[in-house]
Amino acid sequence: MNLSVSELNAGSWVIFELPGFTTAASGAEQTSLDALRKASATSYFKGNGSLWVKLVSSGDVLGSQAAGASGGASLQASR
């Protein structure tokens, strides 16, 4: 599953709980849900049968024509 956010202010974030998912292809692994909440970069935590993913926006807008725009934030998760 591909997750992404766009059009958020830099530093804004959202957390998803993905029951049954076990792997994130990127982001920093956190040791607890509390550590995930405190993380300042896109991260994930595996616990209680779920993958918790925090996407932190860079402030860039997906599809922007500005040079070097990389999108808000994205991560791929799998079961």
mmCIF file of C-alpha atoms in Angstrom:
data_model
loop_
_atom_site.group_PDB
_atom_site.id
_atom_site.type_symbol
_atom_site.label_atom_id
_atom_site.label_comp_id
_atom_site.label_asym_id
_atom_site.label_seq_id
_atom_site.Cartn_x
_atom_site.Cartn_y
_atom_site.Cartn_z
ATOM 1 C CA MET A 1 0.000 0.000 0.000
ATOM 2 C CA ASN A 2 1.345 3.424 -0.923
ATOM 3 C CA LEU A 3 0.598 6.243 1.526
ATOM 4 C CA SER A 4 1.229 9.896 0.758
ATOM 5 C CA VAL A 5 0.265 13.347 1.962
ATOM 6 C CA SER A 6 0.394 16.608 0.067
ATOM 7 C CA GLU A 7 -0.517 20.239 0.521
ATOM 8 C CA LEU A 8 0.324 20.273 4.218
ATOM 9 C CA ASN A 9 2.504 22.873 5.874
ATOM 10 C CA ALA A 10 6.095 21.830 6.482
ATOM 11 C CA GLY A 11 6.311 19.802 9.688
ATOM 12 C CA SER A 12 2.610 18.891 9.719
ATOM 13 C CA TRP A 13 1.979 15.207 10.230
ATOM 14 C CA VAL A 14 -0.605 12.412 10.284
ATOM 15 C CA ILE A 15 -0.487 8.966 11.920
ATOM 16 C CA PHE A 16 -2.117 5.887 10.394
ATOM 17 C CA GLU A 17 -2.788 2.549 12.102
ATOM 18 C CA LEU A 18 -2.541 -0.286 9.576
ATOM 19 C CA PRO A 19 -3.808 -3.531 11.186
ATOM 20 C CA GLY A 20 -2.161 -6.635 9.736
ATOM 21 C CA PHE A 21 0.644 -4.697 8.037
ATOM 22 C CA THR A 22 4.191 -5.523 9.128
ATOM 23 C CA THR A 23 6.722 -3.726 6.924
ATOM 24 C CA ALA A 24 7.525 -0.140 5.952
ATOM 25 C CA ALA A 25 9.873 0.373 2.999
ATOM 26 C CA SER A 26 11.240 3.652 4.374
ATOM 27 C CA GLY A 27 11.178 5.908 7.400
ATOM 28 C CA ALA A 28 12.859 5.524 10.759
ATOM 29 C CA GLU A 29 11.763 2.648 12.994
ATOM 30 C CA GLN A 30 10.652 3.803 16.445
ATOM 31 C CA THR A 31 10.717 1.697 19.619
ATOM 32 C CA SER A 32 7.276 2.690 20.935
ATOM 33 C CA LEU A 33 4.081 4.463 19.979
ATOM 34 C CA ASP A 34 5.125 7.347 22.238
ATOM 35 C CA ALA A 35 8.456 7.632 20.383
ATOM 36 C CA LEU A 36 6.522 7.616 17.093
ATOM 37 C CA ARG A 37 4.342 10.502 18.288
ATOM 38 C CA LYS A 38 7.476 12.484 19.214
ATOM 39 C CA ALA A 39 9.348 11.745 15.955
ATOM 40 C CA SER A 40 10.020 14.767 13.760
ATOM 41 C CA ALA A 41 10.515 12.773 10.530
ATOM 42 C CA THR A 42 8.517 10.135 8.667
ATOM 43 C CA SER A 43 8.669 7.020 10.862
ATOM 44 C CA TYR A 44 6.945 3.776 11.791
ATOM 45 C CA PHE A 45 6.328 1.517 14.793
ATOM 46 C CA LYS A 46 5.331 -2.158 14.769
ATOM 47 C CA GLY A 47 3.188 -3.265 17.706
ATOM 48 C CA ASN A 48 0.003 -5.020 18.807
ATOM 49 C CA GLY A 49 -0.593 -6.593 15.378
ATOM 50 C CA SER A 50 -0.468 -3.257 13.557
ATOM 51 C CA LEU A 51 1.999 -1.077 11.730
ATOM 52 C CA TRP A 52 1.728 2.534 12.865
ATOM 53 C CA VAL A 53 3.004 5.052 10.302
ATOM 54 C CA LYS A 54 3.692 8.750 10.844
ATOM 55 C CA LEU A 55 4.045 10.831 7.682
ATOM 56 C CA VAL A 56 5.701 14.208 8.251
ATOM 57 C CA SER A 57 5.245 16.750 5.460
ATOM 58 C CA SER A 58 8.215 18.464 3.871
ATOM 59 C CA GLY A 59 5.890 21.256 2.754
ATOM 60 C CA ASP A 60 6.470 20.539 -0.936
ATOM 61 C CA VAL A 61 3.302 19.993 -2.967
ATOM 62 C CA LEU A 62 2.969 16.859 -5.092
ATOM 63 C CA GLY A 63 2.807 17.795 -8.743
ATOM 64 C CA SER A 64 4.361 21.199 -8.073
ATOM 65 C CA GLN A 65 6.264 22.724 -10.958
ATOM 66 C CA ALA A 66 8.823 24.215 -8.596
ATOM 67 C CA ALA A 67 12.307 22.862 -9.179
ATOM 68 C CA GLY A 68 13.164 20.048 -6.777
ATOM 69 C CA ALA A 69 9.645 19.538 -5.405
ATOM 70 C CA SER A 70 9.560 16.087 -3.838
ATOM 71 C CA GLY A 71 5.987 15.822 -2.557
ATOM 72 C CA GLY A 72 4.630 16.191 0.958
ATOM 73 C CA ALA A 73 5.621 12.779 2.337
ATOM 74 C CA SER A 74 5.199 9.185 1.234
ATOM 75 C CA LEU A 75 5.830 5.655 2.431
ATOM 76 C CA GLN A 76 5.088 2.155 1.168
ATOM 77 C CA ALA A 77 3.743 -0.442 3.623
ATOM 78 C CA SER A 78 3.153 -4.148 3.084
ATOM 79 C CA ARG A 79 1.710 -7.153 4.892
#
